[in-house]
Amino acid sequence: MFEELQPAPADKIFALIGLYRADPRPEKLDLGVGVYKDRDGNTPVMRAVREAERRLLEAQTTKTYLGLAGDLAFNSAMADLVFGASVDAARVRAAQAPGGSGALRLAGELIKRTRPDVTVWVSDPTWPNHVPMMRGAGLSVRNYPYFDAASGAVHFEAMLEALGQAPRGDAVLLHGCCHNPTGANLDTTQWAKLADLLADRELLPFIDIAYQGFGEGLEADAAGLRAVAARVPEMVVAASCSKNFAVYRDRVGAAMVMAATGAQAETAMGHMLAAARTMYSMPPDHGAAAVRLVLADPELRADWEAELEDMRQRMLRLRIGFAEALRRQSNSDRFDFIARHRGMFSRLGLTEAQVARLRDEHAVYMVGDSRINVAGLPEDGLDRLAKAIVSVLD
């Protein structure tokens, strides 16, 4: 049986990790992997999460199943974190999922069960796993224009024009904030115009919010999602706690559905849980329990928000410093957009050949499309890195 299999295509990011680990050069720099790093290159456990875990260890008396929906208090807290007061909570249901990826797939399964012939529209570019994940759920996928590489900004008019042609009932997958891989994000006015279009065209908003708190702040990063929620009758959301709670390996996420009525939301929730039963049955508990404690305890929440803000501010400083270093080394404003972007990523606009030269000649590792992890930038080596980048430009 298995002798008929051909090797599966290698995941580009995980292949890059292997190359980086095998590189013996001491000056090597990893800008590819999508995890937050501190100035020492570590991805620490956040203070509030560590304290919550300590309390769990002392108080937890069983490891029995919680149920298909997972931790109900976690689900409620996540729905509040994401939606705020933008909609009546009775119209929203949430199911704990194994990370943001699990939430995305669960939402995709719900869409497939609701309308099998639907097309999911994704931004060009988007997170590489969006497309195979939606196709894995049996959904068709099409692109809409999003990023203008020449300006480093959102190609908003082209985006609206394309989505204006989407058939009624199709789903539109949007990055709630901190667009991955570009770092270019919609502003408040653009979100309002997009919400109007989605409502007028009867398109289903499908929002992936994986970096809340990394862009402009916890509340500001949810403003676009909330503007859409206030305008449309129904939507689906995939939320991840991997980045903003730094619980990457614990796989903590939530799939949410907002419907026109509470009864419709409850029915949709039932289908989501039925899909979960066929894929992984019950979600893992530990990370979600820690997040639930952090969000419920005023002191832990305050400490978490303070540390998250420190992380956000550090990335902003790195963005500004890196843009200034590139301006000095290139004697141009070509890379000024980096300071305007928000979140953990930006795309530099280099060719694959230039990215390969950076890796081979300077031990600088980034994804082939030149996406960089801003949190991985060397605080004391921005000019050296900028000089290396300029050296490979045509």
CSV table of C-alpha atoms in Angstrom, one decimal:
chain,number,residue,atom,x,y,z
A,1,MET,CA,0.0,0.0,0.0
A,2,PHE,CA,2.5,2.7,1.2
A,3,GLU,CA,5.0,1.9,-1.6
A,4,GLU,CA,2.6,3.8,-3.9
A,5,LEU,CA,3.0,7.0,-2.0
A,6,GLN,CA,5.2,9.8,-3.3
A,7,PRO,CA,7.1,12.1,-0.9
A,8,ALA,CA,4.9,14.9,0.4
A,9,PRO,CA,6.0,18.4,-0.5
A,10,ALA,CA,8.1,19.9,2.3
A,11,ASP,CA,6.6,22.7,4.3
A,12,LYS,CA,8.8,25.7,3.4
A,13,ILE,CA,8.9,27.2,6.9
A,14,PHE,CA,9.8,23.9,8.6
A,15,ALA,CA,12.4,23.2,5.8
A,16,LEU,CA,13.9,26.6,6.6
A,17,ILE,CA,14.1,25.7,10.3
A,18,GLY,CA,16.1,22.6,9.3
A,19,LEU,CA,18.5,24.6,7.2
A,20,TYR,CA,19.0,27.1,10.0
A,21,ARG,CA,19.7,24.5,12.6
A,22,ALA,CA,22.3,22.8,10.3
A,23,ASP,CA,24.1,26.1,9.7
A,24,PRO,CA,27.3,26.2,11.8
A,25,ARG,CA,28.0,30.0,11.4
A,26,PRO,CA,27.7,31.7,14.8
A,27,GLU,CA,26.4,34.9,13.4
A,28,LYS,CA,23.4,33.2,11.8
A,29,LEU,CA,20.0,35.0,12.2
A,30,ASP,CA,16.6,33.5,12.1
A,31,LEU,CA,13.9,35.8,10.8
A,32,GLY,CA,11.6,33.1,9.5
A,33,VAL,CA,9.9,31.3,12.3
A,34,GLY,CA,6.6,32.9,13.4
A,35,VAL,CA,7.1,33.0,17.2
A,36,TYR,CA,7.7,36.1,19.4
A,37,LYS,CA,11.3,36.4,20.6
A,38,ASP,CA,12.8,38.6,23.2
A,39,ARG,CA,16.1,40.5,22.8
A,40,ASP,CA,18.0,37.3,23.7
A,41,GLY,CA,16.2,35.2,21.1
A,42,ASN,CA,14.0,33.3,23.6
A,43,THR,CA,10.2,32.8,23.5
A,44,PRO,CA,9.4,33.1,27.2
A,45,VAL,CA,6.4,31.9,29.2
A,46,MET,CA,4.5,35.0,30.1
A,47,ARG,CA,4.4,35.9,33.8
A,48,ALA,CA,0.6,35.7,34.2
A,49,VAL,CA,0.5,32.4,32.3
A,50,ARG,CA,3.2,30.9,34.6
A,51,GLU,CA,1.3,31.9,37.7
A,52,ALA,CA,-2.0,30.5,36.3
A,53,GLU,CA,-0.3,27.2,35.6
A,54,ARG,CA,1.0,27.1,39.2
A,55,ARG,CA,-2.5,27.6,40.5
A,56,LEU,CA,-3.8,24.9,38.2
A,57,LEU,CA,-1.2,22.5,39.4
A,58,GLU,CA,-2.2,23.1,43.0
A,59,ALA,CA,-6.0,23.1,42.5
A,60,GLN,CA,-6.7,20.6,39.6
A,61,THR,CA,-8.0,17.3,40.9
A,62,THR,CA,-8.9,15.5,37.6
A,63,LYS,CA,-7.9,15.1,34.0
A,64,THR,CA,-11.3,13.9,32.8
A,65,TYR,CA,-12.9,15.2,29.6
A,66,LEU,CA,-14.6,18.6,29.6
A,67,GLY,CA,-16.8,17.9,26.5
A,68,LEU,CA,-16.7,18.6,22.8
A,69,ALA,CA,-16.8,22.4,23.4
A,70,GLY,CA,-13.9,22.3,25.8
A,71,ASP,CA,-13.7,24.8,28.7
A,72,LEU,CA,-17.0,26.8,28.6
A,73,ALA,CA,-15.6,29.6,30.8
A,74,PHE,CA,-12.6,30.0,28.4
A,75,ASN,CA,-15.0,30.1,25.5
A,76,SER,CA,-17.1,32.9,27.1
A,77,ALA,CA,-14.0,34.9,28.0
A,78,MET,CA,-12.6,34.6,24.5
A,79,ALA,CA,-15.9,35.7,22.9
A,80,ASP,CA,-15.8,38.7,25.2
A,81,LEU,CA,-12.2,39.5,24.4
A,82,VAL,CA,-12.8,39.4,20.6
A,83,PHE,CA,-16.4,40.8,20.2
A,84,GLY,CA,-16.5,43.1,23.3
A,85,ALA,CA,-19.9,44.8,23.4
A,86,SER,CA,-20.3,45.0,19.6
A,87,VAL,CA,-23.1,42.5,19.4
A,88,ASP,CA,-25.6,40.8,21.7
A,89,ALA,CA,-23.7,37.9,23.4
A,90,ALA,CA,-26.8,35.7,22.9
A,91,ARG,CA,-26.1,35.6,19.2
A,92,VAL,CA,-22.5,34.3,19.6
A,93,ARG,CA,-21.3,30.7,20.3
A,94,ALA,CA,-17.7,29.6,20.8
A,95,ALA,CA,-16.0,26.3,20.9
A,96,GLN,CA,-12.5,25.7,22.2
A,97,ALA,CA,-10.2,24.3,19.5
A,98,PRO,CA,-6.6,23.1,19.2
A,99,GLY,CA,-5.0,26.4,18.4
A,100,GLY,CA,-6.0,28.9,15.8
A,101,SER,CA,-5.4,26.3,13.1
A,102,GLY,CA,-7.9,24.0,14.7
A,103,ALA,CA,-10.4,26.9,14.9
A,104,LEU,CA,-9.9,27.7,11.2
A,105,ARG,CA,-10.5,24.2,10.2
A,106,LEU,CA,-13.6,23.9,12.5
A,107,ALA,CA,-15.0,27.1,11.0
A,108,GLY,CA,-14.3,25.7,7.5
A,109,GLU,CA,-16.1,22.5,8.3
A,110,LEU,CA,-19.1,24.5,9.5
A,111,ILE,CA,-19.2,26.5,6.3
A,112,LYS,CA,-19.0,23.3,4.3
A,113,ARG,CA,-21.9,21.8,6.2
A,114,THR,CA,-24.0,25.0,5.8
A,115,ARG,CA,-23.4,25.6,2.1
A,116,PRO,CA,-21.3,22.9,0.3
A,117,ASP,CA,-20.8,24.9,-2.9
A,118,VAL,CA,-19.4,28.1,-1.2
A,119,THR,CA,-16.2,29.7,-2.3
A,120,VAL,CA,-13.8,31.1,0.4
A,121,TRP,CA,-12.1,34.3,-0.8
A,122,VAL,CA,-8.6,34.8,0.7
A,123,SER,CA,-6.2,37.7,0.4
A,124,ASP,CA,-3.3,37.7,-2.0
A,125,PRO,CA,-1.0,37.0,-0.3
A,126,THR,CA,-2.2,35.2,2.9
A,127,TRP,CA,-0.9,32.9,5.5
A,128,PRO,CA,0.2,29.8,3.5
A,129,ASN,CA,-1.9,27.4,5.5
A,130,HIS,CA,-5.2,29.1,4.8
A,131,VAL,CA,-5.6,27.7,1.4
A,132,PRO,CA,-4.8,24.0,2.1
A,133,MET,CA,-6.8,24.2,5.3
A,134,MET,CA,-9.9,25.4,3.5
A,135,ARG,CA,-9.4,22.9,0.6
A,136,GLY,CA,-9.0,20.2,3.2
A,137,ALA,CA,-12.5,21.1,4.4
A,138,GLY,CA,-13.7,20.5,0.9
A,139,LEU,CA,-14.1,24.2,0.0
A,140,SER,CA,-13.2,26.1,-3.1
A,141,VAL,CA,-10.8,29.0,-2.7
A,142,ARG,CA,-10.2,32.2,-4.8
A,143,ASN,CA,-7.9,35.2,-4.2
A,144,TYR,CA,-8.8,38.8,-3.9
A,145,PRO,CA,-6.1,41.5,-4.3
A,146,TYR,CA,-4.7,42.8,-1.1
A,147,PHE,CA,-1.1,44.0,-1.0
A,148,ASP,CA,0.5,46.6,-3.2
A,149,ALA,CA,4.2,45.6,-3.2
A,150,ALA,CA,5.2,48.9,-4.8
A,151,SER,CA,3.8,51.1,-2.0
A,152,GLY,CA,3.8,48.5,0.9
A,153,ALA,CA,0.2,49.3,1.5
A,154,VAL,CA,-3.2,47.6,1.1
A,155,HIS,CA,-4.5,47.7,-2.4
A,156,PHE,CA,-7.9,48.6,-1.0
A,157,GLU,CA,-9.8,49.7,-4.1
A,158,ALA,CA,-8.8,46.6,-6.0
A,159,MET,CA,-9.8,44.5,-3.0
A,160,LEU,CA,-13.3,46.1,-3.0
A,161,GLU,CA,-13.7,45.7,-6.7
A,162,ALA,CA,-12.9,42.0,-6.6
A,163,LEU,CA,-15.1,41.3,-3.6
A,164,GLY,CA,-17.9,43.3,-5.3
A,165,GLN,CA,-17.9,40.6,-7.9
A,166,ALA,CA,-18.1,37.7,-5.4
A,167,PRO,CA,-21.3,35.7,-5.6
A,168,ARG,CA,-23.8,36.3,-2.8
A,169,GLY,CA,-23.3,33.8,0.0
A,170,ASP,CA,-19.6,33.3,-0.5
A,171,ALA,CA,-17.2,33.6,2.4
A,172,VAL,CA,-14.4,36.2,2.7
A,173,LEU,CA,-11.5,35.2,4.9
A,174,LEU,CA,-10.0,38.4,6.5
A,175,HIS,CA,-7.1,38.9,8.8
A,176,GLY,CA,-8.5,40.7,11.9
A,177,CYS,CA,-5.3,42.6,12.5
A,178,CYS,CA,-1.5,42.2,11.9
A,179,HIS,CA,-1.8,40.8,8.4
A,180,ASN,CA,0.4,37.7,7.9
A,181,PRO,CA,2.7,37.8,5.8
A,182,THR,CA,2.7,41.5,4.9
A,183,GLY,CA,2.1,43.6,8.0
A,184,ALA,CA,-0.1,46.0,6.0
A,185,ASN,CA,-3.5,46.5,7.6
A,186,LEU,CA,-6.9,48.1,7.0
A,187,ASP,CA,-7.6,51.4,8.7
A,188,THR,CA,-10.8,52.2,10.5
A,189,THR,CA,-12.4,53.9,7.5
A,190,GLN,CA,-11.5,50.9,5.2
A,191,TRP,CA,-13.0,48.4,7.7
A,192,ALA,CA,-16.2,50.4,7.7
A,193,LYS,CA,-16.4,50.4,3.9
A,194,LEU,CA,-15.6,46.7,3.8
A,195,ALA,CA,-18.3,46.0,6.4
A,196,ASP,CA,-20.8,47.8,4.2
A,197,LEU,CA,-19.8,45.8,1.1
A,198,LEU,CA,-20.0,42.5,3.0
A,199,ALA,CA,-23.5,43.3,4.3
A,200,ASP,CA,-24.7,44.7,0.9
A,201,ARG,CA,-23.4,41.7,-1.0
A,202,GLU,CA,-24.6,39.2,1.6
A,203,LEU,CA,-21.0,37.8,1.9
A,204,LEU,CA,-20.1,35.8,5.0
A,205,PRO,CA,-17.2,37.4,7.0
A,206,PHE,CA,-14.7,34.8,8.1
A,207,ILE,CA,-12.2,36.5,10.3
A,208,ASP,CA,-8.9,35.0,11.5
A,209,ILE,CA,-7.6,37.0,14.5
A,210,ALA,CA,-4.3,35.5,15.6
A,211,TYR,CA,-2.4,38.5,16.9
A,212,GLN,CA,-4.8,40.6,19.0
A,213,GLY,CA,-2.7,43.0,21.0
A,214,PHE,CA,0.4,42.9,18.8
A,215,GLY,CA,-0.7,45.7,16.5
A,216,GLU,CA,-2.3,48.8,18.0
A,217,GLY,CA,-3.4,47.3,21.2
A,218,LEU,CA,-6.0,44.8,22.5
A,219,GLU,CA,-9.1,46.9,21.9
A,220,ALA,CA,-7.8,48.7,18.7
A,221,ASP,CA,-6.9,45.4,17.1
A,222,ALA,CA,-10.4,44.1,17.5
A,223,ALA,CA,-12.0,47.3,16.2
A,224,GLY,CA,-12.3,46.1,12.6
A,225,LEU,CA,-13.8,42.8,13.5
A,226,ARG,CA,-16.3,44.5,15.8
A,227,ALA,CA,-17.2,47.0,13.1
A,228,VAL,CA,-18.1,44.1,10.8
A,229,ALA,CA,-20.0,42.3,13.5
A,230,ALA,CA,-22.1,45.3,14.1
A,231,ARG,CA,-23.0,45.5,10.5
A,232,VAL,CA,-23.7,42.0,9.3
A,233,PRO,CA,-26.2,39.3,10.5
A,234,GLU,CA,-23.8,36.5,10.7
A,235,MET,CA,-20.0,35.7,10.7
A,236,VAL,CA,-17.5,33.2,11.8
A,237,VAL,CA,-14.2,33.8,13.7
A,238,ALA,CA,-11.1,31.9,14.4
A,239,ALA,CA,-9.1,33.2,17.4
A,240,SER,CA,-5.7,32.1,18.5
A,241,CYS,CA,-4.0,32.5,21.8
A,242,SER,CA,-0.6,31.2,20.6
A,243,LYS,CA,1.0,34.7,20.2
A,244,ASN,CA,-0.7,37.0,22.6
A,245,PHE,CA,-0.5,34.5,25.5
A,246,ALA,CA,2.7,32.8,24.2
A,247,VAL,CA,1.1,29.3,24.6
A,248,TYR,CA,2.2,28.1,21.2
A,249,ARG,CA,2.8,24.4,21.9
A,250,ASP,CA,-0.3,24.1,24.2
A,251,ARG,CA,-2.6,24.7,21.1
A,252,VAL,CA,-5.2,27.2,22.4
A,253,GLY,CA,-7.8,28.6,20.1
A,254,ALA,CA,-11.5,29.3,19.7
A,255,ALA,CA,-13.9,28.9,16.8
A,256,MET,CA,-16.8,31.3,17.0
A,257,VAL,CA,-20.0,31.7,15.1
A,258,MET,CA,-22.3,34.8,15.2
A,259,ALA,CA,-25.8,34.3,13.8
A,260,ALA,CA,-28.9,36.4,13.4
A,261,THR,CA,-30.6,34.8,16.4
A,262,GLY,CA,-29.5,32.8,19.4
A,263,ALA,CA,-31.4,29.8,18.1
A,264,GLN,CA,-29.5,29.9,14.8
A,265,ALA,CA,-26.2,30.3,16.6
A,266,GLU,CA,-27.1,27.2,18.8
A,267,THR,CA,-27.8,25.1,15.7
A,268,ALA,CA,-24.6,26.2,14.1
A,269,MET,CA,-22.7,25.4,17.3
A,270,GLY,CA,-24.1,21.9,17.2
A,271,HIS,CA,-22.8,21.3,13.7
A,272,MET,CA,-19.3,22.7,14.7
A,273,LEU,CA,-19.2,20.3,17.6
A,274,ALA,CA,-20.3,17.4,15.4
A,275,ALA,CA,-17.4,18.2,13.1
A,276,ALA,CA,-15.0,18.4,16.0
A,277,ARG,CA,-16.1,14.9,17.1
A,278,THR,CA,-15.0,13.5,13.8
A,279,MET,CA,-11.6,15.2,13.8
A,280,TYR,CA,-10.2,15.4,17.3
A,281,SER,CA,-13.2,14.9,19.6
A,282,MET,CA,-12.1,16.8,22.7
A,283,PRO,CA,-9.7,19.8,22.7
A,284,PRO,CA,-6.6,19.9,25.0
A,285,ASP,CA,-7.4,21.5,28.3
A,286,HIS,CA,-4.2,22.8,30.0
A,287,GLY,CA,-3.4,25.9,28.0
A,288,ALA,CA,-7.0,27.0,27.7
A,289,ALA,CA,-7.5,26.6,31.5
A,290,ALA,CA,-4.5,28.9,32.1
A,291,VAL,CA,-5.8,31.5,29.6
A,292,ARG,CA,-9.2,31.3,31.3
A,293,LEU,CA,-7.6,32.0,34.7
A,294,VAL,CA,-5.6,34.9,33.3
A,295,LEU,CA,-8.7,36.5,31.8
A,296,ALA,CA,-10.8,36.0,34.9
A,297,ASP,CA,-8.4,37.2,37.6
A,298,PRO,CA,-8.0,41.0,37.7
A,299,GLU,CA,-4.4,40.9,38.9
A,300,LEU,CA,-3.3,38.2,36.4
A,301,ARG,CA,-5.1,40.0,33.6
A,302,ALA,CA,-3.5,43.3,34.4
A,303,ASP,CA,0.0,41.7,34.4
A,304,TRP,CA,-0.8,39.9,31.2
A,305,GLU,CA,-1.9,43.1,29.5
A,306,ALA,CA,1.2,45.0,30.7
A,307,GLU,CA,3.6,42.3,29.4
A,308,LEU,CA,1.7,42.1,26.1
A,309,GLU,CA,2.0,45.8,25.7
A,310,ASP,CA,5.7,45.6,26.4
A,311,MET,CA,6.0,43.1,23.6
A,312,ARG,CA,4.0,45.3,21.3
A,313,GLN,CA,6.1,48.3,22.0
A,314,ARG,CA,9.3,46.4,21.5
A,315,MET,CA,8.2,45.4,18.1
A,316,LEU,CA,7.3,49.0,17.2
A,317,ARG,CA,10.7,50.1,18.3
A,318,LEU,CA,12.3,47.4,16.2
A,319,ARG,CA,10.2,48.4,13.2
A,320,ILE,CA,11.2,52.1,13.5
A,321,GLY,CA,14.9,51.2,14.1
A,322,PHE,CA,15.1,48.8,11.2
A,323,ALA,CA,13.4,51.2,8.8
A,324,GLU,CA,15.9,53.9,9.8
A,325,ALA,CA,18.8,51.5,9.4
A,326,LEU,CA,17.7,50.6,5.9
A,327,ARG,CA,17.2,54.2,5.0
A,328,ARG,CA,20.8,54.9,6.1
A,329,GLN,CA,22.3,51.9,4.3
A,330,SER,CA,20.2,52.3,1.1
A,331,ASN,CA,20.1,56.1,1.0
A,332,SER,CA,16.4,55.8,0.1
A,333,ASP,CA,13.0,55.5,1.5
A,334,ARG,CA,12.3,52.2,-0.2
A,335,PHE,CA,11.8,50.4,3.1
A,336,ASP,CA,10.0,53.1,5.1
A,337,PHE,CA,6.8,51.1,5.0
A,338,ILE,CA,8.2,48.7,7.6
A,339,ALA,CA,7.7,51.4,10.3
A,340,ARG,CA,4.1,51.9,9.2
A,341,HIS,CA,3.2,48.2,9.3
A,342,ARG,CA,2.0,46.5,12.4
A,343,GLY,CA,2.2,43.0,13.9
A,344,MET,CA,4.9,40.5,13.9
A,345,PHE,CA,5.6,40.4,10.2
A,346,SER,CA,6.5,42.5,7.2
A,347,ARG,CA,7.4,41.5,3.6
A,348,LEU,CA,10.5,43.2,2.3
A,349,GLY,CA,9.8,42.9,-1.4
A,350,LEU,CA,13.0,40.8,-2.2
A,351,THR,CA,13.2,38.2,-4.9
A,352,GLU,CA,13.7,34.5,-4.0
A,353,ALA,CA,17.2,34.8,-5.4
A,354,GLN,CA,18.0,37.7,-3.2
A,355,VAL,CA,16.6,35.8,-0.2
A,356,ALA,CA,18.9,32.9,-1.1
A,357,ARG,CA,21.9,35.2,-1.3
A,358,LEU,CA,21.2,36.6,2.1
A,359,ARG,CA,21.1,33.0,3.5
A,360,ASP,CA,24.2,31.8,1.7
A,361,GLU,CA,26.4,34.9,2.0
A,362,HIS,CA,25.2,36.5,5.3
A,363,ALA,CA,23.6,33.6,7.2
A,364,VAL,CA,20.3,35.6,7.3
A,365,TYR,CA,17.3,33.2,7.1
A,366,MET,CA,13.8,34.4,6.0
A,367,VAL,CA,10.9,32.8,4.1
A,368,GLY,CA,11.3,32.8,0.3
A,369,ASP,CA,8.8,35.6,-0.2
A,370,SER,CA,11.0,37.8,2.0
A,371,ARG,CA,8.6,37.8,5.0
A,372,ILE,CA,10.5,38.6,8.2
A,373,ASN,CA,9.6,38.1,11.8
A,374,VAL,CA,10.1,41.6,13.3
A,375,ALA,CA,10.4,40.2,16.8
A,376,GLY,CA,13.5,38.3,15.6
A,377,LEU,CA,15.4,41.4,14.5
A,378,PRO,CA,18.7,41.9,16.4
A,379,GLU,CA,18.4,45.0,18.5
A,380,ASP,CA,22.1,45.7,18.4
A,381,GLY,CA,22.6,44.6,14.8
A,382,LEU,CA,20.1,46.4,12.7
A,383,ASP,CA,22.7,48.3,10.7
A,384,ARG,CA,24.6,45.1,9.9
A,385,LEU,CA,21.4,43.4,8.8
A,386,ALA,CA,20.4,46.4,6.7
A,387,LYS,CA,23.8,46.5,5.1
A,388,ALA,CA,23.5,42.8,4.2
A,389,ILE,CA,20.1,43.3,2.7
A,390,VAL,CA,21.2,46.3,0.6
A,391,SER,CA,24.2,44.3,-0.6
A,392,VAL,CA,21.9,41.8,-2.4
A,393,LEU,CA,19.7,44.3,-4.1
A,394,ASP,CA,19.8,44.5,-7.9
